[in-house]
mmCIF file of C-alpha atoms and ligand atoms in Angstrom:
data_model
loop_
_atom_site.group_PDB
_atom_site.id
_atom_site.type_symbol
_atom_site.label_atom_id
_atom_site.label_comp_id
_atom_site.label_asym_id
_atom_site.label_seq_id
_atom_site.Cartn_x
_atom_site.Cartn_y
_atom_site.Cartn_z
ATOM 1 C CA MET A 63 17.456 68.731 -89.588
ATOM 2 C CA ALA A 64 16.194 71.581 -88.168
ATOM 3 C CA LYS A 65 16.966 71.719 -84.666
ATOM 4 C CA LYS A 66 14.048 71.686 -82.171
ATOM 5 C CA LYS A 67 13.386 74.751 -80.375
ATOM 6 C CA THR A 68 12.964 75.058 -76.761
ATOM 7 C CA ILE A 69 9.860 76.474 -75.554
ATOM 8 C CA SER A 70 10.126 78.440 -72.644
ATOM 9 C CA LEU A 71 7.384 79.518 -70.179
ATOM 10 C CA GLU A 72 8.502 82.903 -70.019
ATOM 11 C CA GLY A 73 5.884 85.368 -68.539
ATOM 12 C CA ALA A 74 4.278 82.657 -66.860
ATOM 13 C CA VAL A 75 3.080 83.334 -63.291
ATOM 14 C CA LYS A 76 2.148 81.093 -60.698
ATOM 15 C CA THR A 77 -1.022 81.541 -58.873
ATOM 16 C CA ASP A 78 -2.846 79.579 -56.296
ATOM 17 C CA ALA A 79 -4.876 78.107 -58.971
ATOM 18 C CA GLY A 80 -1.518 76.822 -60.895
ATOM 19 C CA LEU A 81 0.488 78.172 -63.563
ATOM 20 C CA THR A 82 -0.962 80.916 -65.625
ATOM 21 C CA TYR A 83 0.391 81.226 -69.121
ATOM 22 C CA LYS A 84 -1.238 83.388 -71.733
ATOM 23 C CA GLY A 85 -4.571 83.586 -69.588
ATOM 24 C CA VAL A 86 -4.521 79.728 -69.278
ATOM 25 C CA ILE A 87 -4.291 77.876 -66.002
ATOM 26 C CA MET A 88 -1.819 74.952 -66.529
ATOM 27 C CA GLU A 89 -1.455 72.060 -64.717
ATOM 28 C CA PRO A 90 1.407 69.945 -64.070
ATOM 29 C CA ILE A 91 2.694 66.866 -66.348
ATOM 30 C CA VAL A 92 1.597 63.318 -65.375
ATOM 31 C CA GLU A 93 3.949 60.720 -65.213
ATOM 32 C CA LYS A 94 2.865 59.404 -68.356
ATOM 33 C CA CYS A 95 4.491 62.647 -69.861
ATOM 34 C CA GLU A 96 7.902 61.740 -68.268
ATOM 35 C CA GLY A 97 10.319 61.859 -71.189
ATOM 36 C CA CYS A 98 8.428 63.796 -73.623
ATOM 37 C CA GLU A 99 10.304 66.459 -75.028
ATOM 38 C CA ARG A 100 7.157 68.935 -75.127
ATOM 39 C CA ALA A 101 7.263 69.270 -71.404
ATOM 40 C CA VAL A 102 8.884 72.437 -70.120
ATOM 41 C CA SER A 103 10.427 72.941 -66.654
ATOM 42 C CA PHE A 104 8.950 75.764 -64.477
ATOM 43 C CA GLU A 105 10.759 76.198 -61.029
ATOM 44 C CA GLU A 106 10.272 72.561 -59.493
ATOM 45 C CA ASP A 107 7.367 71.560 -61.815
ATOM 46 C CA LYS A 108 7.096 70.542 -65.530
ATOM 47 C CA PHE A 109 4.382 71.921 -67.737
ATOM 48 C CA CYS A 110 3.094 71.290 -70.967
ATOM 49 C CA PRO A 111 2.929 73.777 -73.521
ATOM 50 C CA THR A 112 0.919 71.620 -76.078
ATOM 51 C CA TYR A 113 -1.613 70.790 -73.554
ATOM 52 C CA ALA A 114 -2.469 72.812 -70.254
ATOM 53 C CA ARG A 115 -3.777 69.908 -68.763
ATOM 54 C CA PRO A 116 -2.278 67.110 -69.505
ATOM 55 C CA GLU A 117 -4.115 64.675 -67.114
ATOM 56 C CA ILE A 118 -7.210 64.963 -69.288
ATOM 57 C CA LYS A 119 -5.264 64.593 -72.393
ATOM 58 C CA TRP A 120 -3.743 60.923 -71.127
ATOM 59 C CA ALA A 121 -7.278 60.293 -69.349
ATOM 60 C CA LYS A 122 -8.659 59.765 -73.198
ATOM 61 C CA GLY A 123 -5.853 57.590 -74.512
ATOM 62 C CA ILE A 124 -2.320 58.352 -75.920
ATOM 63 C CA CYS A 125 -1.486 62.080 -76.174
ATOM 64 C CA ASN A 126 -0.995 62.117 -79.950
ATOM 65 C CA PHE A 127 1.706 65.148 -79.334
ATOM 66 C CA ALA A 128 3.775 62.952 -77.132
ATOM 67 C CA THR A 129 7.738 62.761 -78.287
ATOM 68 C CA HIS A 130 8.095 59.563 -76.216
ATOM 69 C CA VAL A 131 5.694 56.991 -77.172
ATOM 70 C CA SER A 132 4.757 55.447 -80.426
ATOM 71 C CA THR A 133 1.130 56.333 -81.272
ATOM 72 C CA GLU A 134 0.648 52.445 -81.903
ATOM 73 C CA VAL A 135 -1.515 50.931 -78.701
ATOM 74 C CA ASN A 136 -1.080 47.533 -78.545
ATOM 75 C CA LYS A 137 -3.852 45.366 -77.605
ATOM 76 C CA GLY A 138 -3.719 45.899 -73.669
ATOM 77 C CA GLY A 139 -3.907 49.520 -74.337
ATOM 78 C CA LYS A 140 -0.211 49.632 -73.050
ATOM 79 C CA VAL A 141 1.790 52.724 -73.756
ATOM 80 C CA LYS A 142 4.822 51.651 -75.528
ATOM 81 C CA VAL A 143 7.963 53.765 -75.170
ATOM 82 C CA ASN A 144 10.471 54.076 -77.695
ATOM 83 C CA PRO A 145 13.404 52.332 -76.414
ATOM 84 C CA LEU A 146 16.073 54.538 -77.997
ATOM 85 C CA LYS A 147 14.646 57.688 -76.412
ATOM 86 C CA ALA A 148 14.010 55.846 -73.075
ATOM 87 C CA SER A 149 17.520 55.023 -73.401
ATOM 88 C CA LYS A 150 18.680 58.876 -73.846
ATOM 89 C CA ARG A 151 16.745 59.876 -71.379
ATOM 90 C CA ALA A 152 18.435 57.457 -68.626
ATOM 91 C CA ALA A 153 21.586 58.612 -69.653
ATOM 92 C CA ARG A 154 20.765 62.210 -69.139
ATOM 93 C CA GLY A 155 18.938 61.524 -66.077
ATOM 94 C CA ARG A 156 21.883 60.543 -64.380
HETATM 95 S S1 SF4 B 216 2.924 66.850 -75.579
HETATM 96 FE FE1 SF4 B 216 1.335 65.057 -74.358
HETATM 97 S S2 SF4 B 216 2.860 63.643 -73.474
HETATM 98 FE FE2 SF4 B 216 4.213 65.388 -73.934
HETATM 99 S S3 SF4 B 216 4.001 66.589 -72.056
HETATM 100 FE FE3 SF4 B 216 2.353 67.553 -73.416
HETATM 101 S S4 SF4 B 216 0.790 65.927 -72.416
HETATM 102 FE FE4 SF4 B 216 2.555 65.158 -71.602
#
């Protein structure tokens, strides 16, 4: 299995408008992104290299690039967190 590459936000610049990366203003990840392997830390915040505005992404439903939730939505529209990944995350977050 190929190892996942860690995406870095090297070259990103913090401005008053937010974090700019390759000419795009990036907003910090939202609560629902917590645990997603795509989120990248930059200084004290985390950003998503896949979606510059995670909040908007989640406002429309489940993020289809999320690594920590199943793409299945139950009838209540609740996001299901993959239990294995959640436990790994808990172990990491000691
Ligand atoms: S891929 Fe989706 S869930 Fe993951 S950090 Fe980005 S917006 Fe959040």
